[in-house]
Amino acid sequence: MDQEDRIALFLDYENLALGARDHRGGAAFDFRPIADALAERGRVVVRRAYADWSYFDEDRRMLTRSHVELIEIPQRMGASRKNAADIKMAVDAIELAFERDYISTFVICSGDSDFTPLVHKLRELNKRVIGVGVEGSTSGLLPPACDEFLYYDRLEGVDIPPARGRRARPATRQAGAEQRPPEPEQEQERRTQEAEPDRDVDALAVLVAQSVAGLQGSANGEVTASRLKRTLLRKDPTFSESDYGFRTFGELLRHLAERNVIELAEGPAKGDPEVSLPEHGDREVAFGLLRGVVAELGSGGNPVALSGLKNQVRRARPDFSEKKLGYRSFLQFCKAAATAGVLDLRWSPEADDYLLTTQG
């Protein structure tokens, strides 16, 4: 238990409930998916929700069953209920950060950008901050401020809202009119898939390879799966392997290993493998591709400038990326090709650029 993160959960309930209703086809907010997601990240020791509960009377029982402490923010004459709840929630979070040293992670459930200063202050106090918000009502300023941000809509257990179609006609119809048959399940599934955002696994492979190359170059020890996951979350707090169709981060890494993007080896701890870039991979094929492009552009033995060359290589092979091969830059890749004797590379002061020519 000592190794577990202690989590304090703060819910701006009005923001979540109204956001779910307005941006999820009137669907009611369900706290259980949030509780399940946090259970995977540590031990939740504080659960507080802030609202004027006279407006959310039906939700009281759901939250009480989940052991959430309900903080009443009554509406007062001449005062903003929203601002009162925000201020109370921020004050309580800061107070808890000073009084409970064992709490390592704060979860701010809101999409309101007004909580961005609170997030910054908690991180300044060496606390990890996870944000949770409804995708359609979350400010673009809040997710980048957090260590990790979870969109409520994408959590496991949250029902997919029905696709919005044309407004239904009145129930009364003329005699003899045929009733429209229900939409087949296959068509409903197709529409659901079209409504979901596309996730580019190839782009993810480039990001992972680039991150591994950067971590290896920093010379701070071996690159483990857990360290890589933390790095990806620092680059994009909204990152989640489930958005790409993988159940776990380990499953994602195994998929990339099968594609020869990375290599996995036994790590210092069980279930936390060491991640590295392949020693060879498809480098010879990539060197041949580079040589072919340079030969075509520099027909007659003319040198080809490095600037713009990568775009030409990607036109010949759209999925090309030097990061997948373990190189941090295209120049480093070209220097490796020159070292291997595939082509010549030299600096030209007149052109103020590197020039490449094929050999022989």
Short mmCIF file of C-alpha atoms in Angstrom, two decimals:
data_model
loop_
_atom_site.label_atom_id
_atom_site.label_comp_id
_atom_site.label_asym_id
_atom_site.label_seq_id
_atom_site.Cartn_x
_atom_site.Cartn_y
_atom_site.Cartn_z
CA MET A 1 0.00 0.00 0.00
CA ASP A 2 2.92 2.35 0.68
CA GLN A 3 3.75 2.36 -3.04
CA GLU A 4 0.26 3.46 -4.05
CA ASP A 5 -0.56 7.02 -4.97
CA ARG A 6 -2.98 8.70 -2.56
CA ILE A 7 -5.58 10.61 -4.55
CA ALA A 8 -7.82 13.53 -3.61
CA LEU A 9 -10.83 13.94 -5.91
CA PHE A 10 -12.62 17.27 -6.38
CA LEU A 11 -15.72 17.47 -8.61
CA ASP A 12 -17.11 20.69 -10.02
CA TYR A 13 -20.39 18.86 -10.31
CA GLU A 14 -22.43 21.51 -12.08
CA ASN A 15 -19.82 21.76 -14.84
CA LEU A 16 -19.74 17.98 -15.33
CA ALA A 17 -23.47 17.33 -15.12
CA LEU A 18 -24.47 20.17 -17.44
CA GLY A 19 -21.61 19.39 -19.81
CA ALA A 20 -22.75 15.76 -20.10
CA ARG A 21 -26.35 16.81 -20.65
CA ASP A 22 -25.60 19.50 -23.25
CA HIS A 23 -22.90 17.68 -25.23
CA ARG A 24 -23.96 14.07 -24.91
CA GLY A 25 -27.51 14.16 -26.22
CA GLY A 26 -29.11 14.75 -22.82
CA ALA A 27 -27.39 11.72 -21.24
CA ALA A 28 -27.18 11.74 -17.46
CA PHE A 29 -23.78 12.01 -15.79
CA ASP A 30 -22.47 8.75 -14.29
CA PHE A 31 -19.75 8.89 -11.64
CA ARG A 32 -18.81 5.20 -11.80
CA PRO A 33 -16.51 5.39 -14.90
CA ILE A 34 -14.46 8.12 -13.19
CA ALA A 35 -14.18 6.06 -10.01
CA ASP A 36 -13.04 3.02 -12.01
CA ALA A 37 -10.43 5.02 -13.94
CA LEU A 38 -8.98 6.45 -10.72
CA ALA A 39 -8.92 3.04 -9.02
CA GLU A 40 -6.39 2.01 -11.67
CA ARG A 41 -4.18 4.96 -10.76
CA GLY A 42 -4.10 4.77 -6.97
CA ARG A 43 -6.05 4.87 -3.75
CA VAL A 44 -8.70 7.59 -3.54
CA VAL A 45 -8.73 8.91 0.04
CA VAL A 46 -10.78 12.09 -0.47
CA ARG A 47 -13.91 12.48 -2.62
CA ARG A 48 -15.74 15.80 -2.64
CA ALA A 49 -18.36 17.21 -4.99
CA TYR A 50 -19.41 20.88 -5.01
CA ALA A 51 -22.83 22.15 -6.13
CA ASP A 52 -26.13 23.64 -5.09
CA TRP A 53 -27.68 20.22 -4.54
CA SER A 54 -31.23 21.50 -4.75
CA TYR A 55 -30.63 21.55 -8.53
CA PHE A 56 -29.25 17.98 -8.59
CA ASP A 57 -31.46 16.21 -6.10
CA GLU A 58 -31.67 13.00 -8.17
CA ASP A 59 -27.86 12.69 -8.27
CA ARG A 60 -27.38 12.72 -4.50
CA ARG A 61 -28.05 9.01 -4.06
CA MET A 62 -25.65 8.00 -6.85
CA LEU A 63 -22.80 10.01 -5.34
CA THR A 64 -23.55 8.97 -1.77
CA ARG A 65 -23.37 5.30 -2.76
CA SER A 66 -19.90 6.03 -4.16
CA HIS A 67 -18.85 7.61 -0.82
CA VAL A 68 -18.57 11.13 -2.23
CA GLU A 69 -18.84 13.96 0.30
CA LEU A 70 -21.40 16.49 -0.93
CA ILE A 71 -20.36 20.11 -0.32
CA GLU A 72 -23.40 22.37 -0.38
CA ILE A 73 -23.00 25.71 -2.18
CA PRO A 74 -26.42 27.38 -1.81
CA GLN A 75 -27.47 30.10 -4.18
CA ARG A 76 -27.41 33.48 -2.52
CA MET A 77 -29.04 36.72 -3.57
CA GLY A 78 -26.70 38.85 -5.64
CA ALA A 79 -23.97 36.16 -5.78
CA SER A 80 -22.87 33.79 -8.50
CA ARG A 81 -23.36 30.15 -7.50
CA LYS A 82 -20.72 29.08 -10.02
CA ASN A 83 -18.03 31.42 -8.67
CA ALA A 84 -18.82 30.45 -5.08
CA ALA A 85 -18.37 26.75 -5.86
CA ASP A 86 -15.14 27.36 -7.80
CA ILE A 87 -13.58 29.41 -5.02
CA LYS A 88 -14.59 26.97 -2.28
CA MET A 89 -13.22 24.04 -4.27
CA ALA A 90 -9.90 25.81 -4.96
CA VAL A 91 -9.47 26.84 -1.31
CA ASP A 92 -10.17 23.31 -0.07
CA ALA A 93 -7.71 21.78 -2.57
CA ILE A 94 -4.88 24.11 -1.56
CA GLU A 95 -5.62 23.60 2.13
CA LEU A 96 -5.51 19.84 1.68
CA ALA A 97 -2.23 20.08 -0.26
CA PHE A 98 -0.57 21.73 2.76
CA GLU A 99 -2.23 19.66 5.48
CA ARG A 100 -1.98 16.17 3.95
CA ASP A 101 1.56 15.52 2.75
CA TYR A 102 0.74 11.90 1.93
CA ILE A 103 -1.68 12.96 -0.84
CA SER A 104 0.39 12.84 -4.01
CA THR A 105 -2.27 13.27 -6.70
CA PHE A 106 -5.13 15.74 -7.07
CA VAL A 107 -7.96 15.08 -9.52
CA ILE A 108 -9.83 18.18 -10.70
CA CYS A 109 -13.07 17.17 -12.42
CA SER A 110 -14.05 20.20 -14.45
CA GLY A 111 -13.59 21.62 -17.92
CA ASP A 112 -13.50 25.20 -16.67
CA SER A 113 -10.33 27.14 -17.52
CA ASP A 114 -10.75 29.07 -14.23
CA PHE A 115 -9.11 26.09 -12.51
CA THR A 116 -5.89 26.44 -14.52
CA PRO A 117 -4.16 28.59 -11.83
CA LEU A 118 -5.12 25.97 -9.24
CA VAL A 119 -3.53 23.26 -11.36
CA HIS A 120 -0.34 25.31 -11.73
CA LYS A 121 -0.15 25.91 -7.97
CA LEU A 122 -0.69 22.24 -7.11
CA ARG A 123 2.07 21.19 -9.50
CA GLU A 124 4.31 23.87 -7.99
CA LEU A 125 3.68 22.13 -4.65
CA ASN A 126 5.00 18.89 -6.19
CA LYS A 127 1.56 17.34 -6.61
CA ARG A 128 0.53 15.35 -9.66
CA VAL A 129 -2.67 16.71 -11.21
CA ILE A 130 -5.17 14.75 -13.29
CA GLY A 131 -8.00 16.61 -14.99
CA VAL A 132 -11.35 15.14 -16.02
CA GLY A 133 -13.85 16.92 -18.24
CA VAL A 134 -16.54 16.45 -20.85
CA GLU A 135 -14.89 16.81 -24.24
CA GLY A 136 -17.38 19.25 -25.72
CA SER A 137 -17.37 21.61 -22.74
CA THR A 138 -13.68 21.55 -21.76
CA SER A 139 -11.60 24.66 -22.31
CA GLY A 140 -8.52 24.21 -24.47
CA LEU A 141 -6.42 25.84 -21.74
CA LEU A 142 -6.99 23.25 -19.03
CA PRO A 143 -5.69 19.90 -20.46
CA PRO A 144 -2.15 21.12 -21.29
CA ALA A 145 -1.78 22.41 -17.73
CA CYS A 146 -2.38 18.96 -16.19
CA ASP A 147 -0.05 15.98 -15.88
CA GLU A 148 -2.81 13.85 -17.37
CA PHE A 149 -6.25 14.71 -18.68
CA LEU A 150 -9.09 12.23 -19.08
CA TYR A 151 -12.05 13.01 -21.28
CA TYR A 152 -15.16 11.67 -19.60
CA ASP A 153 -16.64 10.70 -22.96
CA ARG A 154 -13.76 8.26 -23.64
CA LEU A 155 -13.73 6.49 -20.29
CA GLU A 156 -14.54 2.80 -20.14
CA GLY A 157 -18.18 2.32 -19.16
CA VAL A 158 -19.50 5.61 -20.54
CA ASP A 159 -22.32 4.90 -22.98
CA ILE A 160 -21.96 6.27 -26.50
CA PRO A 161 -24.75 8.83 -27.06
CA PRO A 162 -27.16 8.17 -29.93
CA ALA A 163 -26.27 9.85 -33.21
CA ARG A 164 -28.13 13.06 -33.78
CA GLY A 165 -30.49 12.79 -36.67
CA ARG A 166 -33.43 14.71 -37.96
CA ARG A 167 -36.07 15.58 -35.44
CA ALA A 168 -38.66 12.83 -35.15
CA ARG A 169 -42.08 13.45 -36.60
CA PRO A 170 -45.21 13.41 -34.44
CA ALA A 171 -46.48 9.97 -33.49
CA THR A 172 -49.72 10.42 -35.39
CA ARG A 173 -49.60 9.33 -39.02
CA GLN A 174 -52.05 8.87 -41.82
CA ALA A 175 -53.89 5.60 -42.15
CA GLY A 176 -52.16 3.13 -44.43
CA ALA A 177 -48.76 4.79 -44.08
CA GLU A 178 -46.00 2.26 -43.62
CA GLN A 179 -43.98 2.42 -40.45
CA ARG A 180 -40.25 2.90 -41.08
CA PRO A 181 -38.34 -0.22 -40.06
CA PRO A 182 -35.77 0.13 -37.31
CA GLU A 183 -32.23 0.91 -38.41
CA PRO A 184 -30.10 -2.24 -38.73
CA GLU A 185 -27.43 -2.76 -36.09
CA GLN A 186 -24.72 -2.79 -38.74
CA GLU A 187 -25.73 0.66 -39.95
CA GLN A 188 -25.81 1.99 -36.40
CA GLU A 189 -22.31 0.61 -35.78
CA ARG A 190 -21.05 2.18 -39.01
CA ARG A 191 -22.41 5.59 -38.03
CA THR A 192 -20.90 5.29 -34.58
CA GLN A 193 -17.48 4.54 -36.05
CA GLU A 194 -17.76 7.49 -38.43
CA ALA A 195 -18.63 9.79 -35.53
CA GLU A 196 -15.52 8.78 -33.59
CA PRO A 197 -12.29 10.68 -34.34
CA ASP A 198 -9.68 8.85 -36.39
CA ARG A 199 -6.53 7.88 -34.52
CA ASP A 200 -3.41 7.54 -36.65
CA VAL A 201 -1.36 4.61 -35.35
CA ASP A 202 1.45 5.48 -37.79
CA ALA A 203 1.71 8.96 -36.29
CA LEU A 204 1.71 7.37 -32.84
CA ALA A 205 4.57 5.07 -33.90
CA VAL A 206 6.61 8.11 -34.92
CA LEU A 207 5.85 9.82 -31.60
CA VAL A 208 6.87 6.74 -29.60
CA ALA A 209 10.08 6.22 -31.58
CA GLN A 210 10.96 9.91 -31.25
CA SER A 211 10.35 9.78 -27.50
CA VAL A 212 12.47 6.64 -27.06
CA ALA A 213 15.29 8.22 -29.09
CA GLY A 214 15.14 11.35 -26.94
CA LEU A 215 15.15 9.37 -23.68
CA GLN A 216 18.06 7.24 -24.85
CA GLY A 217 19.99 10.35 -25.86
CA SER A 218 19.47 11.97 -22.47
CA ALA A 219 21.71 9.26 -20.90
CA ASN A 220 19.56 9.01 -17.79
CA GLY A 221 19.48 5.23 -17.68
CA GLU A 222 17.34 2.61 -19.35
CA VAL A 223 14.01 3.49 -20.92
CA THR A 224 11.23 1.50 -19.28
CA ALA A 225 7.61 1.29 -20.39
CA SER A 226 6.44 3.28 -17.36
CA ARG A 227 8.99 6.01 -18.02
CA LEU A 228 7.96 6.16 -21.67
CA LYS A 229 4.27 6.43 -20.70
CA ARG A 230 5.04 9.35 -18.37
CA THR A 231 6.96 11.07 -21.17
CA LEU A 232 4.07 10.68 -23.61
CA LEU A 233 1.68 12.14 -21.04
CA ARG A 234 3.98 15.11 -20.52
CA LYS A 235 3.92 15.72 -24.27
CA ASP A 236 0.15 15.25 -24.52
CA PRO A 237 -1.80 15.02 -21.22
CA THR A 238 -4.82 13.69 -23.13
CA PHE A 239 -2.89 10.68 -24.48
CA SER A 240 -4.58 7.33 -23.96
CA GLU A 241 -3.74 4.04 -25.65
CA SER A 242 -7.44 3.17 -25.69
CA ASP A 243 -8.01 5.92 -28.26
CA TYR A 244 -5.92 3.85 -30.67
CA GLY A 245 -7.77 0.60 -29.99
CA PHE A 246 -5.44 -0.91 -27.37
CA ARG A 247 -6.60 -2.10 -23.96
CA THR A 248 -3.29 -1.49 -22.19
CA PHE A 249 -0.06 0.38 -22.82
CA GLY A 250 1.77 -2.93 -22.87
CA GLU A 251 -0.46 -4.14 -25.68
CA LEU A 252 0.39 -0.99 -27.64
CA LEU A 253 4.12 -1.57 -27.14
CA ARG A 254 3.85 -5.18 -28.27
CA HIS A 255 2.05 -4.04 -31.42
CA LEU A 256 4.84 -1.55 -32.20
CA ALA A 257 7.46 -4.20 -31.47
CA GLU A 258 5.81 -6.52 -34.00
CA ARG A 259 6.10 -3.71 -36.57
CA ASN A 260 9.82 -3.36 -35.72
CA VAL A 261 9.34 0.22 -34.51
CA ILE A 262 10.75 -0.63 -31.06
CA GLU A 263 12.30 -3.58 -29.25
CA LEU A 264 11.20 -4.91 -25.86
CA ALA A 265 13.38 -6.63 -23.29
CA GLU A 266 12.98 -7.70 -19.68
CA GLY A 267 13.03 -4.65 -17.45
CA PRO A 268 14.00 -4.04 -13.81
CA ALA A 269 10.47 -4.82 -12.61
CA LYS A 270 7.92 -7.40 -13.68
CA GLY A 271 5.43 -5.96 -16.14
CA ASP A 272 7.66 -2.95 -16.88
CA PRO A 273 9.81 -3.96 -19.89
CA GLU A 274 12.77 -2.03 -21.21
CA VAL A 275 12.06 -0.23 -24.49
CA SER A 276 14.69 0.51 -27.13
CA LEU A 277 14.97 1.23 -30.83
CA PRO A 278 15.98 -1.58 -33.20
CA GLU A 279 19.69 -1.75 -33.96
CA HIS A 280 19.13 -2.23 -37.67
CA GLY A 281 15.46 -2.36 -38.59
CA ASP A 282 14.88 -1.30 -42.18
CA ARG A 283 17.88 1.02 -42.37
CA GLU A 284 19.34 -0.60 -45.49
CA VAL A 285 15.99 -0.23 -47.25
CA ALA A 286 15.77 3.40 -46.12
CA PHE A 287 19.33 4.08 -47.28
CA GLY A 288 18.42 2.64 -50.67
CA LEU A 289 15.34 4.85 -50.81
CA LEU A 290 17.44 7.94 -50.02
CA ARG A 291 19.99 7.05 -52.66
CA GLY A 292 17.27 6.52 -55.28
CA VAL A 293 15.66 9.91 -54.56
CA VAL A 294 19.02 11.73 -54.66
CA ALA A 295 19.92 9.97 -57.93
CA GLU A 296 16.60 10.98 -59.49
CA LEU A 297 16.76 14.61 -58.35
CA GLY A 298 20.45 14.98 -59.21
CA SER A 299 20.41 13.29 -62.60
CA GLY A 300 23.68 13.92 -64.39
CA GLY A 301 25.68 13.95 -61.18
CA ASN A 302 24.34 17.27 -59.89
CA PRO A 303 24.37 17.69 -56.10
CA VAL A 304 21.08 17.78 -54.21
CA ALA A 305 20.53 20.17 -51.28
CA LEU A 306 19.48 18.74 -47.93
CA SER A 307 16.76 21.38 -47.52
CA GLY A 308 13.50 20.00 -48.82
CA LEU A 309 14.96 16.54 -49.45
CA LYS A 310 12.92 14.90 -46.71
CA ASN A 311 9.69 16.04 -48.38
CA GLN A 312 10.86 14.39 -51.61
CA VAL A 313 11.65 11.16 -49.75
CA ARG A 314 8.20 11.17 -48.17
CA ARG A 315 6.60 11.66 -51.56
CA ALA A 316 8.26 8.45 -52.65
CA ARG A 317 7.37 6.71 -49.39
CA PRO A 318 4.71 8.53 -47.31
CA ASP A 319 5.33 6.46 -44.18
CA PHE A 320 9.05 7.28 -44.04
CA SER A 321 10.34 8.57 -40.72
CA GLU A 322 13.94 8.67 -39.56
CA LYS A 323 12.66 8.53 -35.98
CA LYS A 324 11.42 4.97 -36.52
CA LEU A 325 14.98 4.03 -37.44
CA GLY A 326 16.50 5.55 -34.32
CA TYR A 327 17.73 8.88 -35.72
CA ARG A 328 16.82 12.09 -34.00
CA SER A 329 16.96 14.18 -37.18
CA PHE A 330 16.97 13.78 -40.96
CA LEU A 331 20.51 15.18 -41.07
CA GLN A 332 21.69 12.47 -38.67
CA PHE A 333 20.05 9.87 -40.94
CA CYS A 334 21.85 11.30 -44.00
CA LYS A 335 25.18 11.32 -42.16
CA ALA A 336 24.68 7.65 -41.29
CA ALA A 337 23.97 6.90 -44.95
CA ALA A 338 27.18 8.71 -45.91
CA THR A 339 29.15 6.77 -43.28
CA ALA A 340 27.76 3.54 -44.73
CA GLY A 341 29.08 4.58 -48.15
CA VAL A 342 25.64 4.95 -49.73
CA LEU A 343 26.26 8.53 -50.88
CA ASP A 344 28.46 11.58 -50.35
CA LEU A 345 27.50 14.36 -47.96
CA ARG A 346 29.40 17.64 -47.63
CA TRP A 347 28.80 21.15 -46.39
CA SER A 348 28.77 23.90 -49.02
CA PRO A 349 29.44 27.46 -47.77
CA GLU A 350 28.28 28.81 -51.14
CA ALA A 351 24.90 27.08 -50.89
CA ASP A 352 24.79 27.47 -47.10
CA ASP A 353 23.49 23.91 -46.99
CA TYR A 354 24.55 20.29 -47.06
CA LEU A 355 24.82 18.79 -50.55
CA LEU A 356 24.32 15.11 -51.36
CA THR A 357 25.56 13.16 -54.38
CA THR A 358 25.41 9.48 -55.23
CA GLN A 359 28.64 7.51 -55.53
CA GLY A 360 29.78 5.75 -58.67
#
